[in-house]
């Protein structure tokens, strides 16, 4: 939607095809934090975590063992990228991009007068164990070196700022630059803005394949017939890999399932928290969204499906209770899961596909797809309409050319 909005705003004639409803993917149900400057998921020591997660449904990262050559190839690549050098390379790209992402968000929200509970007071990363706190502080120091301003705070200070926090918390970090919002409200408002700027939004239209003639994309085949196009932006989350595969392009993408549980505010429900936070050890985000609080997170590599596993959902509630003992005994008002498009090297995949003229992708945003949505739209629009966007050099799908991105069918 961010790409559609930015292209329409720049004067292009845009048609967005969505096979379900707008917001039915990960963008509608995520944790709603605009969190910038953080290192990628690929980090030294992840191999151990990957191996232990093969058996443990309660671990924040869970990979049910199954025979899937694509997953194993992806995991092999993912682990290869778990080096300090790679983290540094990513940070050099993602830290400045994060600053632009914040600006894009502020601009879009102001310019379009979007009402989505936008809170600009940052978020807290809070810890319940000493090793967790040490690791959170190390991460904060690394992020500070890239021009962000994390602040280490004590347990007492945490509770002074947010009285609902548990006394069990040992301390945490405040990331003042971050923001939070209700992602579905944001997405729906952005849809209206794109419409007002002339974009046609077609829901219930499924892209089946791409029409390619002499190495150029000329349209899309859908369940409602052929749609012609001078340019196509494929932004179908983790489903992008399958559509590209049909034309011989392989992208190292896997769906990373995450869950949310929403609790209404009030007696028996969620306490009135003011600012978003992440319970570090459990990787669970707690975000106030008006009259409810969303607890969201965990990562599961179980394929392209939206089967909900109760133990994974229970993890959210357990973490929430540890952080906020005031969470009541009423059940959640809603439960949900969604699929993040995870690239094996931990960076988004944005830009034109070299072998097929007119075709671009905007995917692989992993845990940062909300954060990077608006800035991605702006970069895609510039690349398509101005034929140049230097910022995309390091994010381009061509970076996988040597290893995993191959055009086997040469359409
Ligand atoms: C639990 C959870 C918490 C998260 N928290 C945050 C957060 O706090 N901050 C953050 O920045 N990011 C967060 N994320 C990540 C973020 O939600 C994703 O990176 C982002 O939503 C991906 O956006 P997308 O547009 O690529 O995919 P999606 O939002 O999934 O959109 C893809 C759309 O394509 C449609 N589609 C698929 N195939 C076809 C087809 N063949 N034809 C037509 N349409 C099709 C789908 O129906 C879907 O609507 C979180 C994710 C999860 C799961």
Short mmCIF file of N, CA and C and ligand atoms in Angstrom, two decimals, residues 1 17-35 187 205-208 235-240 243 256-260 285 287 296-298 336-341 362-373, ligand 1:
data_model
loop_
_atom_site.label_atom_id
_atom_site.label_comp_id
_atom_site.label_asym_id
_atom_site.label_seq_id
_atom_site.Cartn_x
_atom_site.Cartn_y
_atom_site.Cartn_z
N UNK A 1 0.84 -1.20 0.00
CA UNK A 1 0.00 0.00 0.00
C UNK A 1 0.87 1.25 0.00
N UNK A 17 -3.73 -4.66 -6.59
CA UNK A 17 -4.51 -5.90 -6.57
C UNK A 17 -4.25 -6.64 -5.26
N UNK A 18 -5.31 -6.91 -4.53
CA UNK A 18 -5.19 -7.59 -3.22
C UNK A 18 -6.15 -8.77 -3.25
N UNK A 19 -5.61 -9.96 -2.97
CA UNK A 19 -6.48 -11.13 -3.15
C UNK A 19 -7.52 -11.29 -2.03
N UNK A 20 -7.24 -10.76 -0.86
CA UNK A 20 -8.24 -10.82 0.22
C UNK A 20 -8.77 -9.42 0.46
N UNK A 21 -8.59 -8.97 1.70
CA UNK A 21 -8.96 -7.58 2.02
C UNK A 21 -7.69 -6.84 2.38
N UNK A 22 -7.69 -5.54 2.21
CA UNK A 22 -6.56 -4.74 2.67
C UNK A 22 -6.40 -4.96 4.18
N UNK A 23 -5.20 -5.30 4.59
CA UNK A 23 -4.95 -5.51 6.03
C UNK A 23 -5.06 -6.95 6.45
N UNK A 24 -5.36 -7.85 5.49
CA UNK A 24 -5.49 -9.26 5.89
C UNK A 24 -4.12 -9.93 6.06
N UNK A 25 -3.06 -9.28 5.60
CA UNK A 25 -1.72 -9.84 5.79
C UNK A 25 -1.08 -9.35 7.07
N UNK A 26 0.24 -9.48 7.16
CA UNK A 26 0.95 -9.13 8.39
C UNK A 26 0.80 -7.65 8.73
N UNK A 27 0.63 -6.81 7.69
CA UNK A 27 0.60 -5.37 7.93
C UNK A 27 -0.61 -4.92 8.75
N UNK A 28 -1.65 -5.76 8.79
CA UNK A 28 -2.84 -5.36 9.55
C UNK A 28 -2.77 -5.73 11.02
N UNK A 29 -1.95 -6.72 11.38
CA UNK A 29 -2.04 -7.25 12.75
C UNK A 29 -0.73 -7.22 13.52
N UNK A 30 0.24 -6.46 13.03
CA UNK A 30 1.55 -6.49 13.70
C UNK A 30 1.55 -5.71 15.01
N UNK A 31 2.75 -5.63 15.62
CA UNK A 31 2.84 -5.03 16.96
C UNK A 31 2.74 -3.51 16.95
N UNK A 32 2.78 -2.92 15.76
CA UNK A 32 2.54 -1.48 15.66
C UNK A 32 3.68 -0.60 16.16
N UNK A 33 4.90 -1.14 16.20
CA UNK A 33 6.01 -0.26 16.61
C UNK A 33 6.83 0.15 15.39
N UNK A 34 7.16 1.42 15.36
CA UNK A 34 8.07 1.93 14.33
C UNK A 34 9.42 1.95 15.04
N UNK A 35 10.14 0.85 14.90
CA UNK A 35 11.35 0.63 15.71
C UNK A 35 12.56 0.69 14.79
N UNK A 187 -3.10 1.55 8.05
CA UNK A 187 -3.21 0.98 6.71
C UNK A 187 -4.51 1.40 6.02
N UNK A 205 -8.97 -9.75 -5.71
CA UNK A 205 -8.36 -10.07 -7.01
C UNK A 205 -6.99 -10.71 -6.77
N UNK A 206 -6.88 -11.94 -7.21
CA UNK A 206 -5.67 -12.70 -6.92
C UNK A 206 -4.75 -12.73 -8.13
N UNK A 207 -3.49 -12.36 -7.93
CA UNK A 207 -2.52 -12.46 -9.02
C UNK A 207 -2.12 -13.92 -9.17
N UNK A 208 -2.29 -14.45 -10.38
CA UNK A 208 -1.96 -15.86 -10.61
C UNK A 208 -0.56 -16.00 -11.20
N UNK A 235 4.60 -6.98 -4.17
CA UNK A 235 4.74 -6.72 -2.72
C UNK A 235 3.73 -7.60 -2.00
N UNK A 236 3.82 -8.89 -2.27
CA UNK A 236 2.83 -9.83 -1.73
C UNK A 236 3.42 -10.59 -0.54
N UNK A 237 4.26 -9.91 0.24
CA UNK A 237 4.82 -10.53 1.45
C UNK A 237 5.54 -11.82 1.11
N UNK A 238 5.41 -12.84 1.96
CA UNK A 238 6.15 -14.08 1.72
C UNK A 238 5.67 -14.83 0.48
N UNK A 239 4.50 -14.43 -0.05
CA UNK A 239 4.00 -15.08 -1.27
C UNK A 239 4.73 -14.58 -2.52
N UNK A 240 5.54 -13.54 -2.36
CA UNK A 240 6.28 -13.00 -3.50
C UNK A 240 7.22 -14.06 -4.08
N UNK A 243 5.47 -16.40 -6.64
CA UNK A 243 5.11 -15.74 -7.90
C UNK A 243 6.37 -15.53 -8.75
N UNK A 256 7.88 -16.05 8.25
CA UNK A 256 8.17 -16.12 9.69
C UNK A 256 6.91 -15.77 10.46
N UNK A 257 6.23 -16.82 10.97
CA UNK A 257 4.92 -16.57 11.59
C UNK A 257 5.06 -15.89 12.95
N UNK A 258 4.21 -14.91 13.18
CA UNK A 258 4.14 -14.26 14.49
C UNK A 258 2.68 -14.19 14.92
N UNK A 259 2.45 -13.96 16.20
CA UNK A 259 1.09 -14.00 16.75
C UNK A 259 0.77 -12.71 17.50
N UNK A 260 -0.52 -12.43 17.64
CA UNK A 260 -0.90 -11.41 18.61
C UNK A 260 -2.13 -11.85 19.40
N UNK A 285 6.15 -7.92 22.22
CA UNK A 285 5.87 -6.48 22.29
C UNK A 285 4.50 -6.25 22.94
N UNK A 287 1.80 -3.20 23.16
CA UNK A 287 1.57 -1.87 22.56
C UNK A 287 0.17 -1.37 22.88
N UNK A 296 2.26 -8.97 21.14
CA UNK A 296 2.56 -9.58 19.83
C UNK A 296 4.02 -9.98 19.74
N UNK A 297 4.27 -11.02 18.98
CA UNK A 297 5.66 -11.41 18.73
C UNK A 297 5.80 -12.88 18.44
N UNK A 298 6.95 -13.43 18.78
CA UNK A 298 7.42 -14.81 18.53
C UNK A 298 7.67 -15.03 17.03
N UNK A 336 -4.62 -13.75 16.70
CA UNK A 336 -4.31 -13.62 15.27
C UNK A 336 -2.91 -14.16 15.01
N UNK A 337 -2.66 -14.59 13.78
CA UNK A 337 -1.27 -14.83 13.38
C UNK A 337 -1.06 -14.30 11.97
N UNK A 338 0.17 -13.95 11.67
CA UNK A 338 0.49 -13.41 10.34
C UNK A 338 1.90 -13.82 9.96
N UNK A 339 2.19 -13.66 8.67
CA UNK A 339 3.47 -14.15 8.14
C UNK A 339 4.37 -13.00 7.73
N UNK A 340 5.53 -12.92 8.37
CA UNK A 340 6.52 -11.91 7.97
C UNK A 340 7.33 -12.44 6.79
N UNK A 341 7.63 -11.59 5.82
CA UNK A 341 8.51 -12.05 4.73
C UNK A 341 9.97 -11.93 5.18
N UNK A 362 9.17 -5.43 -3.57
CA UNK A 362 9.27 -4.71 -2.30
C UNK A 362 8.83 -5.71 -1.24
N UNK A 363 9.80 -6.45 -0.73
CA UNK A 363 9.46 -7.51 0.22
C UNK A 363 10.66 -7.77 1.15
N UNK A 364 10.57 -8.85 1.91
CA UNK A 364 11.69 -9.24 2.77
C UNK A 364 11.91 -8.32 3.95
N UNK A 365 10.88 -7.56 4.34
CA UNK A 365 11.06 -6.58 5.42
C UNK A 365 11.10 -7.22 6.80
N UNK A 366 10.82 -8.51 6.86
CA UNK A 366 10.95 -9.24 8.12
C UNK A 366 10.19 -8.59 9.26
N UNK A 367 10.91 -8.24 10.32
CA UNK A 367 10.27 -7.70 11.52
C UNK A 367 10.10 -6.19 11.45
N UNK A 368 10.42 -5.62 10.26
CA UNK A 368 10.42 -4.16 10.15
C UNK A 368 9.53 -3.63 9.02
N UNK A 369 8.56 -4.43 8.63
CA UNK A 369 7.76 -4.04 7.46
C UNK A 369 6.87 -2.84 7.69
N UNK A 370 6.39 -2.67 8.93
CA UNK A 370 5.61 -1.47 9.22
C UNK A 370 6.56 -0.27 9.22
N UNK A 371 7.64 -0.40 9.97
CA UNK A 371 8.62 0.67 10.11
C UNK A 371 9.09 1.20 8.76
N UNK A 372 9.40 0.26 7.86
CA UNK A 372 10.02 0.65 6.59
C UNK A 372 9.03 0.81 5.45
N UNK A 373 7.72 0.64 5.74
CA UNK A 373 6.72 0.73 4.67
C UNK A 373 6.78 2.06 3.91
C1 LIG B 1 3.36 -10.63 15.10
C2 LIG B 1 4.04 -9.63 14.23
C3 LIG B 1 4.49 -8.43 14.80
C4 LIG B 1 5.15 -7.49 13.99
N1 LIG B 1 5.49 -6.30 14.53
C5 LIG B 1 6.07 -5.34 13.78
C6 LIG B 1 6.37 -4.08 14.31
O1 LIG B 1 6.09 -3.79 15.46
N2 LIG B 1 6.99 -3.18 13.51
C7 LIG B 1 7.32 -3.44 12.21
O2 LIG B 1 7.92 -2.61 11.56
N3 LIG B 1 6.99 -4.64 11.65
C8 LIG B 1 6.39 -5.58 12.41
N4 LIG B 1 6.06 -6.80 11.87
C9 LIG B 1 6.45 -7.09 10.50
C10 LIG B 1 5.50 -6.49 9.47
O3 LIG B 1 4.16 -6.71 9.86
C11 LIG B 1 5.76 -7.13 8.11
O4 LIG B 1 7.12 -7.03 7.77
C12 LIG B 1 4.96 -6.40 7.03
O5 LIG B 1 3.61 -6.33 7.40
C13 LIG B 1 5.11 -7.07 5.67
O6 LIG B 1 4.34 -6.32 4.78
P1 LIG B 1 4.03 -6.85 3.31
O7 LIG B 1 3.24 -5.79 2.65
O8 LIG B 1 5.29 -7.31 2.70
O9 LIG B 1 3.15 -8.16 3.55
P2 LIG B 1 1.62 -8.28 3.96
O10 LIG B 1 1.22 -7.24 4.93
O11 LIG B 1 1.42 -9.70 4.38
O12 LIG B 1 0.84 -7.97 2.64
C14 LIG B 1 0.91 -8.80 1.53
C15 LIG B 1 -0.46 -8.79 0.90
O13 LIG B 1 -0.36 -9.46 -0.35
C16 LIG B 1 -1.56 -10.18 -0.54
N5 LIG B 1 -1.31 -11.24 -1.53
C17 LIG B 1 -0.54 -12.35 -1.36
N6 LIG B 1 -0.53 -13.07 -2.49
C18 LIG B 1 -1.29 -12.41 -3.39
C19 LIG B 1 -1.66 -12.65 -4.75
N7 LIG B 1 -1.24 -13.74 -5.40
N8 LIG B 1 -2.47 -11.76 -5.37
C20 LIG B 1 -2.91 -10.63 -4.73
N9 LIG B 1 -2.60 -10.37 -3.44
C21 LIG B 1 -1.80 -11.24 -2.78
C22 LIG B 1 -1.91 -10.71 0.84
O14 LIG B 1 -3.30 -11.04 0.93
C23 LIG B 1 -1.49 -9.55 1.73
O15 LIG B 1 -2.58 -8.69 2.05
C24 LIG B 1 5.39 -7.76 12.63
C25 LIG B 1 4.90 -8.95 12.07
C26 LIG B 1 4.24 -9.87 12.85
C27 LIG B 1 3.71 -11.13 12.22
#
